[in-house]
């Protein structure tokens, strides 16, 4: 069954964010609010069904405040790079609001890194003073349900690292990748709204360039596509002007209406 949902881009920047610390380039000094990019994350809200956060960036607290996020039924982790996990401690507020741990989904290898980075949340030691994030660990080993919302993990290559994208019915979020293999192409078939990594124009070892992302888009043929994880090389207005119809740069705060699958 299809259900209407809303996707909010909480952050659309690369790991350093835009502006970059200490950079005086045109994009980093831009007055266009779409050139200010926090670290990459989305929030998928399906009213009456589930509220899902993808990744907890170092900017998570600010993102949650700006988007007025008051509930998180599940967090899905794409991979364990710092720009995707370091805000995890701030789920303490949601533990408090919701009265329990937050269900967090990740591949087993990602869990190993999260456990090391946030050892204090897993070691069982009771500490005086401040609380710890309370995490309900769920291993991803195939499609799963968050409440009744169906999520399909999509295997992606991020350089040599296997990571995960996620498909929710008619839309898919594929950040931090520079290659899809045969299994992935099949899983994104028929996607109508595609969110895809596009770091910059210059080739990179772990991210798609704008041209490479356009190649992926032309193969998947979504109705509309949005690029994310952009560096300061891509000014919003100038880059948007050279993209084909139906393809846009995402920006922080952009909200999309999408259709997700519920069971
Ligand atoms: Zn990243
Ligand atoms: Zn710059
Ligand atoms: Zn990464």
mmCIF file of N, CA, C and O in Angstrom, residues 97-180:
data_model
loop_
_atom_site.group_PDB
_atom_site.id
_atom_site.type_symbol
_atom_site.label_atom_id
_atom_site.label_comp_id
_atom_site.label_asym_id
_atom_site.label_seq_id
_atom_site.Cartn_x
_atom_site.Cartn_y
_atom_site.Cartn_z
ATOM 1 N N UNK A 97 12.221 12.184 25.718
ATOM 2 C CA UNK A 97 10.880 12.536 25.224
ATOM 3 C C UNK A 97 10.030 11.284 25.030
ATOM 4 O O UNK A 97 8.849 11.249 25.370
ATOM 5 N N UNK A 98 10.650 10.237 24.468
ATOM 6 C CA UNK A 98 9.899 9.050 24.069
ATOM 7 C C UNK A 98 9.908 7.959 25.151
ATOM 8 O O UNK A 98 9.231 6.945 25.016
ATOM 9 N N UNK A 99 10.711 8.187 26.182
ATOM 10 C CA UNK A 99 10.720 7.250 27.295
ATOM 11 C C UNK A 99 11.339 5.901 26.981
ATOM 12 O O UNK A 99 10.893 4.875 27.513
ATOM 13 N N UNK A 100 12.367 5.877 26.156
ATOM 14 C CA UNK A 100 13.017 4.595 25.871
ATOM 15 C C UNK A 100 14.110 4.733 24.845
ATOM 16 O O UNK A 100 14.385 5.835 24.358
ATOM 17 N N UNK A 101 14.754 3.618 24.525
ATOM 18 C CA UNK A 101 15.813 3.649 23.513
ATOM 19 C C UNK A 101 15.235 3.933 22.122
ATOM 20 O O UNK A 101 14.040 3.739 21.885
ATOM 21 N N UNK A 102 16.087 4.408 21.221
ATOM 22 C CA UNK A 102 15.676 4.634 19.834
ATOM 23 C C UNK A 102 16.173 3.457 18.997
ATOM 24 O O UNK A 102 17.336 3.047 19.110
ATOM 25 N N UNK A 103 15.296 2.901 18.175
ATOM 26 C CA UNK A 103 15.694 1.804 17.284
ATOM 27 C C UNK A 103 16.660 2.344 16.235
ATOM 28 O O UNK A 103 16.352 3.309 15.546
ATOM 29 N N UNK A 104 17.839 1.742 16.172
ATOM 30 C CA UNK A 104 18.862 2.187 15.224
ATOM 31 C C UNK A 104 19.252 1.012 14.340
ATOM 32 O O UNK A 104 19.586 -0.069 14.847
ATOM 33 N N UNK A 105 19.218 1.235 13.048
ATOM 34 C CA UNK A 105 19.493 0.178 12.072
ATOM 35 C C UNK A 105 20.797 0.466 11.351
ATOM 36 O O UNK A 105 21.000 1.577 10.842
ATOM 37 N N UNK A 106 21.670 -0.546 11.280
ATOM 38 C CA UNK A 106 22.926 -0.402 10.535
ATOM 39 C C UNK A 106 23.417 -1.785 10.154
ATOM 40 O O UNK A 106 23.023 -2.794 10.763
ATOM 41 N N UNK A 107 24.287 -1.816 9.168
ATOM 42 C CA UNK A 107 24.934 -3.080 8.805
ATOM 43 C C UNK A 107 25.904 -3.464 9.924
ATOM 44 O O UNK A 107 26.411 -2.595 10.641
ATOM 45 N N UNK A 108 26.189 -4.761 10.111
ATOM 46 C CA UNK A 108 27.069 -5.198 11.198
ATOM 47 C C UNK A 108 28.421 -4.485 11.221
ATOM 48 O O UNK A 108 28.905 -4.101 12.300
ATOM 49 N N UNK A 109 29.043 -4.264 10.077
ATOM 50 C CA UNK A 109 30.356 -3.600 10.067
ATOM 51 C C UNK A 109 30.236 -2.155 10.555
ATOM 52 O O UNK A 109 31.127 -1.645 11.244
ATOM 53 N N UNK A 110 29.138 -1.502 10.217
ATOM 54 C CA UNK A 110 28.909 -0.132 10.680
ATOM 55 C C UNK A 110 28.722 -0.120 12.191
ATOM 56 O O UNK A 110 29.239 0.759 12.896
ATOM 57 N N UNK A 111 28.018 -1.134 12.716
ATOM 58 C CA UNK A 111 27.836 -1.232 14.167
ATOM 59 C C UNK A 111 29.163 -1.349 14.892
ATOM 60 O O UNK A 111 29.343 -0.774 15.975
ATOM 61 N N UNK A 112 30.106 -2.108 14.326
ATOM 62 C CA UNK A 112 31.402 -2.254 14.999
ATOM 63 C C UNK A 112 32.069 -0.894 15.171
ATOM 64 O O UNK A 112 32.635 -0.590 16.225
ATOM 65 N N UNK A 113 32.002 -0.064 14.126
ATOM 66 C CA UNK A 113 32.607 1.272 14.221
ATOM 67 C C UNK A 113 31.837 2.171 15.190
ATOM 68 O O UNK A 113 32.440 2.932 15.949
ATOM 69 N N UNK A 114 30.512 2.093 15.150
ATOM 70 C CA UNK A 114 29.712 2.934 16.061
ATOM 71 C C UNK A 114 30.006 2.541 17.507
ATOM 72 O O UNK A 114 30.145 3.390 18.392
ATOM 73 N N UNK A 115 30.140 1.249 17.767
ATOM 74 C CA UNK A 115 30.443 0.787 19.129
ATOM 75 C C UNK A 115 31.776 1.336 19.621
ATOM 76 O O UNK A 115 31.917 1.694 20.787
ATOM 77 N N UNK A 116 32.769 1.393 18.718
ATOM 78 C CA UNK A 116 34.068 1.936 19.115
ATOM 79 C C UNK A 116 33.978 3.437 19.353
ATOM 80 O O UNK A 116 34.532 3.967 20.314
ATOM 81 N N UNK A 117 33.283 4.149 18.447
ATOM 82 C CA UNK A 117 33.203 5.610 18.557
ATOM 83 C C UNK A 117 32.411 6.039 19.784
ATOM 84 O O UNK A 117 32.692 7.082 20.373
ATOM 85 N N UNK A 118 31.409 5.249 20.144
ATOM 86 C CA UNK A 118 30.534 5.590 21.282
ATOM 87 C C UNK A 118 30.590 4.475 22.317
ATOM 88 O O UNK A 118 29.557 4.001 22.795
ATOM 89 N N UNK A 119 31.808 4.083 22.676
ATOM 90 C CA UNK A 119 32.013 2.946 23.577
ATOM 91 C C UNK A 119 31.229 3.086 24.878
ATOM 92 O O UNK A 119 30.719 2.109 25.425
ATOM 93 N N UNK A 120 31.101 4.346 25.348
ATOM 94 C CA UNK A 120 30.439 4.569 26.643
ATOM 95 C C UNK A 120 28.959 4.243 26.601
ATOM 96 O O UNK A 120 28.323 4.075 27.641
ATOM 97 N N UNK A 121 28.392 4.186 25.373
ATOM 98 C CA UNK A 121 26.966 3.869 25.254
ATOM 99 C C UNK A 121 26.729 2.366 25.243
ATOM 100 O O UNK A 121 25.596 1.913 25.313
ATOM 101 N N UNK A 122 27.818 1.600 25.144
ATOM 102 C CA UNK A 122 27.672 0.152 24.968
ATOM 103 C C UNK A 122 28.359 -0.666 26.059
ATOM 104 O O UNK A 122 28.173 -1.868 26.126
ATOM 105 N N UNK A 123 29.211 -0.033 26.889
ATOM 106 C CA UNK A 123 30.055 -0.847 27.773
ATOM 107 C C UNK A 123 29.364 -1.272 29.065
ATOM 108 O O UNK A 123 29.943 -2.015 29.868
ATOM 109 N N UNK A 124 28.131 -0.798 29.287
ATOM 110 C CA UNK A 124 27.390 -1.262 30.455
ATOM 111 C C UNK A 124 27.839 -0.653 31.765
ATOM 112 O O UNK A 124 27.291 -0.985 32.822
ATOM 113 N N UNK A 125 28.842 0.235 31.710
ATOM 114 C CA UNK A 125 29.324 0.864 32.936
ATOM 115 C C UNK A 125 28.382 2.006 33.308
ATOM 116 O O UNK A 125 28.041 2.829 32.472
ATOM 117 N N UNK A 126 27.954 2.031 34.576
ATOM 118 C CA UNK A 126 27.099 3.125 35.030
ATOM 119 C C UNK A 126 27.974 4.306 35.411
ATOM 120 O O UNK A 126 28.916 4.155 36.190
ATOM 121 N N UNK A 127 27.703 5.458 34.816
ATOM 122 C CA UNK A 127 28.527 6.632 35.087
ATOM 123 C C UNK A 127 27.721 7.684 35.840
ATOM 124 O O UNK A 127 26.522 7.824 35.635
ATOM 125 N N UNK A 128 28.465 8.420 36.646
ATOM 126 C CA UNK A 128 27.839 9.479 37.410
ATOM 127 C C UNK A 128 27.565 10.657 36.478
ATOM 128 O O UNK A 128 28.333 10.914 35.558
ATOM 129 N N UNK A 129 26.467 11.355 36.724
ATOM 130 C CA UNK A 129 26.230 12.567 35.954
ATOM 131 C C UNK A 129 25.449 12.314 34.692
ATOM 132 O O UNK A 129 24.458 11.603 34.691
ATOM 133 N N UNK A 130 25.903 12.915 33.603
ATOM 134 C CA UNK A 130 25.168 12.931 32.336
ATOM 135 C C UNK A 130 24.809 11.553 31.835
ATOM 136 O O UNK A 130 25.496 10.565 32.082
ATOM 137 N N UNK A 131 23.711 11.488 31.116
ATOM 138 C CA UNK A 131 23.236 10.208 30.608
ATOM 139 C C UNK A 131 23.962 9.780 29.357
ATOM 140 O O UNK A 131 24.834 10.477 28.846
ATOM 141 N N UNK A 132 23.609 8.607 28.898
ATOM 142 C CA UNK A 132 24.188 8.085 27.655
ATOM 143 C C UNK A 132 23.058 7.899 26.644
ATOM 144 O O UNK A 132 21.897 7.729 27.027
ATOM 145 N N UNK A 133 23.405 7.940 25.350
ATOM 146 C CA UNK A 133 22.363 7.669 24.353
ATOM 147 C C UNK A 133 21.919 6.217 24.484
ATOM 148 O O UNK A 133 22.756 5.313 24.607
ATOM 149 N N UNK A 134 20.612 6.013 24.496
ATOM 150 C CA UNK A 134 20.093 4.650 24.636
ATOM 151 C C UNK A 134 19.645 4.157 23.267
ATOM 152 O O UNK A 134 18.732 4.685 22.644
ATOM 153 N N UNK A 135 20.360 3.130 22.839
ATOM 154 C CA UNK A 135 20.293 2.663 21.462
ATOM 155 C C UNK A 135 19.754 1.242 21.429
ATOM 156 O O UNK A 135 20.257 0.366 22.131
ATOM 157 N N UNK A 136 18.717 1.022 20.625
ATOM 158 C CA UNK A 136 18.194 -0.331 20.416
ATOM 159 C C UNK A 136 18.792 -0.825 19.102
ATOM 160 O O UNK A 136 18.347 -0.460 18.020
ATOM 161 N N UNK A 137 19.865 -1.640 19.220
ATOM 162 C CA UNK A 137 20.611 -2.061 18.031
ATOM 163 C C UNK A 137 19.819 -3.039 17.171
ATOM 164 O O UNK A 137 19.390 -4.081 17.649
ATOM 165 N N UNK A 138 19.671 -2.701 15.886
ATOM 166 C CA UNK A 138 19.038 -3.607 14.920
ATOM 167 C C UNK A 138 20.007 -3.784 13.755
ATOM 168 O O UNK A 138 20.405 -2.794 13.142
ATOM 169 N N UNK A 139 20.337 -5.015 13.456
ATOM 170 C CA UNK A 139 21.231 -5.291 12.331
ATOM 171 C C UNK A 139 20.433 -5.356 11.029
ATOM 172 O O UNK A 139 19.375 -5.976 10.978
ATOM 173 N N UNK A 140 20.970 -4.723 10.012
ATOM 174 C CA UNK A 140 20.320 -4.772 8.698
ATOM 175 C C UNK A 140 20.855 -5.982 7.931
ATOM 176 O O UNK A 140 22.066 -6.117 7.739
ATOM 177 N N UNK A 141 19.940 -6.871 7.553
ATOM 178 C CA UNK A 141 20.369 -7.984 6.706
ATOM 179 C C UNK A 141 19.375 -8.218 5.566
ATOM 180 O O UNK A 141 19.316 -9.292 4.987
ATOM 181 N N UNK A 142 18.598 -7.187 5.266
ATOM 182 C CA UNK A 142 17.623 -7.271 4.185
ATOM 183 C C UNK A 142 16.552 -6.241 4.435
ATOM 184 O O UNK A 142 16.669 -5.432 5.367
ATOM 185 N N UNK A 143 15.496 -6.226 3.615
ATOM 186 C CA UNK A 143 14.413 -5.258 3.809
ATOM 187 C C UNK A 143 13.801 -5.399 5.200
ATOM 188 O O UNK A 143 13.786 -6.494 5.775
ATOM 189 N N UNK A 144 13.311 -4.298 5.759
ATOM 190 C CA UNK A 144 12.740 -4.331 7.108
ATOM 191 C C UNK A 144 11.629 -3.301 7.210
ATOM 192 O O UNK A 144 11.439 -2.477 6.302
ATOM 193 N N UNK A 145 10.887 -3.391 8.307
ATOM 194 C CA UNK A 145 9.793 -2.446 8.558
ATOM 195 C C UNK A 145 10.134 -1.562 9.747
ATOM 196 O O UNK A 145 10.636 -2.048 10.760
ATOM 197 N N UNK A 146 9.859 -0.270 9.613
ATOM 198 C CA UNK A 146 9.881 0.633 10.767
ATOM 199 C C UNK A 146 8.414 0.923 11.051
ATOM 200 O O UNK A 146 7.747 1.576 10.241
ATOM 201 N N UNK A 147 7.900 0.407 12.155
ATOM 202 C CA UNK A 147 6.453 0.290 12.352
ATOM 203 C C UNK A 147 5.927 -0.461 11.119
ATOM 204 O O UNK A 147 6.310 -1.596 10.917
ATOM 205 N N UNK A 148 5.122 0.207 10.286
ATOM 206 C CA UNK A 148 4.659 -0.514 9.088
ATOM 207 C C UNK A 148 5.252 0.053 7.799
ATOM 208 O O UNK A 148 4.784 -0.260 6.704
ATOM 209 N N UNK A 149 6.269 0.912 7.915
ATOM 210 C CA UNK A 149 6.885 1.509 6.719
ATOM 211 C C UNK A 149 8.023 0.617 6.229
ATOM 212 O O UNK A 149 8.937 0.277 6.987
ATOM 213 N N UNK A 150 7.934 0.233 4.962
ATOM 214 C CA UNK A 150 8.907 -0.704 4.402
ATOM 215 C C UNK A 150 10.162 0.035 3.935
ATOM 216 O O UNK A 150 10.081 1.033 3.207
ATOM 217 N N UNK A 151 11.322 -0.477 4.343
ATOM 218 C CA UNK A 151 12.613 0.092 3.957
ATOM 219 C C UNK A 151 13.423 -0.989 3.259
ATOM 220 O O UNK A 151 13.575 -2.099 3.786
ATOM 221 N N UNK A 152 13.944 -0.659 2.087
ATOM 222 C CA UNK A 152 14.787 -1.605 1.350
ATOM 223 C C UNK A 152 16.214 -1.063 1.323
ATOM 224 O O UNK A 152 16.469 -0.006 0.739
ATOM 225 N N UNK A 153 17.159 -1.758 1.980
ATOM 226 C CA UNK A 153 18.549 -1.311 1.901
ATOM 227 C C UNK A 153 19.105 -1.565 0.495
ATOM 228 O O UNK A 153 18.813 -2.591 -0.102
ATOM 229 N N UNK A 154 19.867 -0.595 0.011
ATOM 230 C CA UNK A 154 20.454 -0.703 -1.335
ATOM 231 C C UNK A 154 21.972 -0.706 -1.186
ATOM 232 O O UNK A 154 22.541 0.287 -0.720
ATOM 233 N N UNK A 155 22.645 -1.807 -1.525
ATOM 234 C CA UNK A 155 24.107 -1.845 -1.389
ATOM 235 C C UNK A 155 24.770 -0.882 -2.374
ATOM 236 O O UNK A 155 24.422 -0.844 -3.553
ATOM 237 N N UNK A 156 25.694 -0.073 -1.845
ATOM 238 C CA UNK A 156 26.405 0.917 -2.663
ATOM 239 C C UNK A 156 27.893 0.768 -2.433
ATOM 240 O O UNK A 156 28.327 0.293 -1.379
ATOM 241 N N UNK A 157 28.672 1.226 -3.381
ATOM 242 C CA UNK A 157 30.128 1.280 -3.204
ATOM 243 C C UNK A 157 30.558 2.711 -3.000
ATOM 244 O O UNK A 157 30.228 3.595 -3.786
ATOM 245 N N UNK A 158 31.304 2.924 -1.902
ATOM 246 C CA UNK A 158 31.815 4.238 -1.498
ATOM 247 C C UNK A 158 33.333 4.062 -1.535
ATOM 248 O O UNK A 158 33.954 3.752 -0.520
ATOM 249 N N UNK A 159 33.920 4.166 -2.744
ATOM 250 C CA UNK A 159 35.295 3.711 -2.913
ATOM 251 C C UNK A 159 35.307 2.203 -2.712
ATOM 252 O O UNK A 159 34.501 1.488 -3.316
ATOM 253 N N UNK A 160 36.188 1.722 -1.827
ATOM 254 C CA UNK A 160 36.280 0.284 -1.545
ATOM 255 C C UNK A 160 35.304 -0.166 -0.472
ATOM 256 O O UNK A 160 35.233 -1.349 -0.143
ATOM 257 N N UNK A 161 34.597 0.773 0.124
ATOM 258 C CA UNK A 161 33.738 0.435 1.266
ATOM 259 C C UNK A 161 32.313 0.130 0.804
ATOM 260 O O UNK A 161 31.690 0.949 0.117
ATOM 261 N N UNK A 162 31.772 -1.032 1.204
ATOM 262 C CA UNK A 162 30.367 -1.297 0.920
ATOM 263 C C UNK A 162 29.515 -0.550 1.945
ATOM 264 O O UNK A 162 29.720 -0.704 3.156
ATOM 265 N N UNK A 163 28.606 0.276 1.465
ATOM 266 C CA UNK A 163 27.743 1.018 2.393
ATOM 267 C C UNK A 163 26.297 0.812 1.959
ATOM 268 O O UNK A 163 26.028 0.053 1.031
ATOM 269 N N UNK A 164 25.363 1.511 2.592
ATOM 270 C CA UNK A 164 23.954 1.325 2.268
ATOM 271 C C UNK A 164 23.261 2.622 1.864
ATOM 272 O O UNK A 164 23.459 3.660 2.494
ATOM 273 N N UNK A 165 22.468 2.527 0.804
ATOM 274 C CA UNK A 165 21.452 3.527 0.522
ATOM 275 C C UNK A 165 20.132 2.941 0.987
ATOM 276 O O UNK A 165 20.067 1.781 1.417
ATOM 277 N N UNK A 166 19.066 3.714 0.925
ATOM 278 C CA UNK A 166 17.759 3.211 1.367
ATOM 279 C C UNK A 166 16.676 3.608 0.378
ATOM 280 O O UNK A 166 16.642 4.743 -0.093
ATOM 281 N N UNK A 167 15.818 2.634 0.087
ATOM 282 C CA UNK A 167 14.647 2.906 -0.744
ATOM 283 C C UNK A 167 13.388 2.800 0.118
ATOM 284 O O UNK A 167 13.242 1.841 0.888
ATOM 285 N N UNK A 168 12.535 3.800 -0.014
ATOM 286 C CA UNK A 168 11.255 3.830 0.700
ATOM 287 C C UNK A 168 10.183 3.966 -0.395
ATOM 288 O O UNK A 168 9.876 5.081 -0.811
ATOM 289 N N UNK A 169 9.653 2.885 -0.868
ATOM 290 C CA UNK A 169 8.630 2.978 -1.911
ATOM 291 C C UNK A 169 9.162 3.645 -3.162
ATOM 292 O O UNK A 169 10.111 3.176 -3.774
ATOM 293 N N UNK A 170 8.587 4.813 -3.494
ATOM 294 C CA UNK A 170 8.923 5.437 -4.772
ATOM 295 C C UNK A 170 10.139 6.355 -4.712
ATOM 296 O O UNK A 170 10.479 6.984 -5.688
ATOM 297 N N UNK A 171 10.766 6.470 -3.531
ATOM 298 C CA UNK A 171 11.968 7.308 -3.516
ATOM 299 C C UNK A 171 13.144 6.586 -2.873
ATOM 300 O O UNK A 171 12.984 5.662 -2.074
ATOM 301 N N UNK A 172 14.334 7.007 -3.288
ATOM 302 C CA UNK A 172 15.554 6.378 -2.775
ATOM 303 C C UNK A 172 16.567 7.447 -2.427
ATOM 304 O O UNK A 172 16.643 8.494 -3.089
ATOM 305 N N UNK A 173 17.332 7.178 -1.363
ATOM 306 C CA UNK A 173 18.375 8.088 -0.868
ATOM 307 C C UNK A 173 19.712 7.374 -1.014
ATOM 308 O O UNK A 173 19.989 6.412 -0.285
ATOM 309 N N UNK A 174 20.511 7.818 -1.966
ATOM 310 C CA UNK A 174 21.791 7.168 -2.251
ATOM 311 C C UNK A 174 22.912 8.186 -2.063
ATOM 312 O O UNK A 174 23.344 8.850 -3.004
ATOM 313 N N UNK A 175 23.377 8.327 -0.831
ATOM 314 C CA UNK A 175 24.469 9.270 -0.565
ATOM 315 C C UNK A 175 25.783 8.490 -0.455
ATOM 316 O O UNK A 175 25.796 7.260 -0.353
ATOM 317 N N UNK A 176 26.886 9.210 -0.515
ATOM 318 C CA UNK A 176 28.206 8.610 -0.301
ATOM 319 C C UNK A 176 28.441 7.365 -1.153
ATOM 320 O O UNK A 176 28.632 6.258 -0.640
ATOM 321 N N UNK A 177 28.450 7.561 -2.451
ATOM 322 C CA UNK A 177 28.702 6.420 -3.343
ATOM 323 C C UNK A 177 29.357 6.897 -4.628
ATOM 324 O O UNK A 177 29.247 8.061 -5.006
ATOM 325 N N UNK A 178 30.064 5.981 -5.255
ATOM 326 C CA UNK A 178 30.588 6.275 -6.582
ATOM 327 C C UNK A 178 30.426 5.087 -7.529
ATOM 328 O O UNK A 178 30.975 5.072 -8.620
ATOM 329 N N UNK A 179 29.648 4.072 -7.065
ATOM 330 C CA UNK A 179 29.387 2.947 -7.959
ATOM 331 C C UNK A 179 28.198 2.144 -7.442
ATOM 332 O O UNK A 179 28.030 1.980 -6.231
ATOM 333 N N UNK A 180 27.355 1.702 -8.385
ATOM 334 C CA UNK A 180 26.281 0.759 -8.064
ATOM 335 C C UNK A 180 26.606 -0.532 -8.788
ATOM 336 O O UNK A 180 27.068 -0.499 -9.935
#
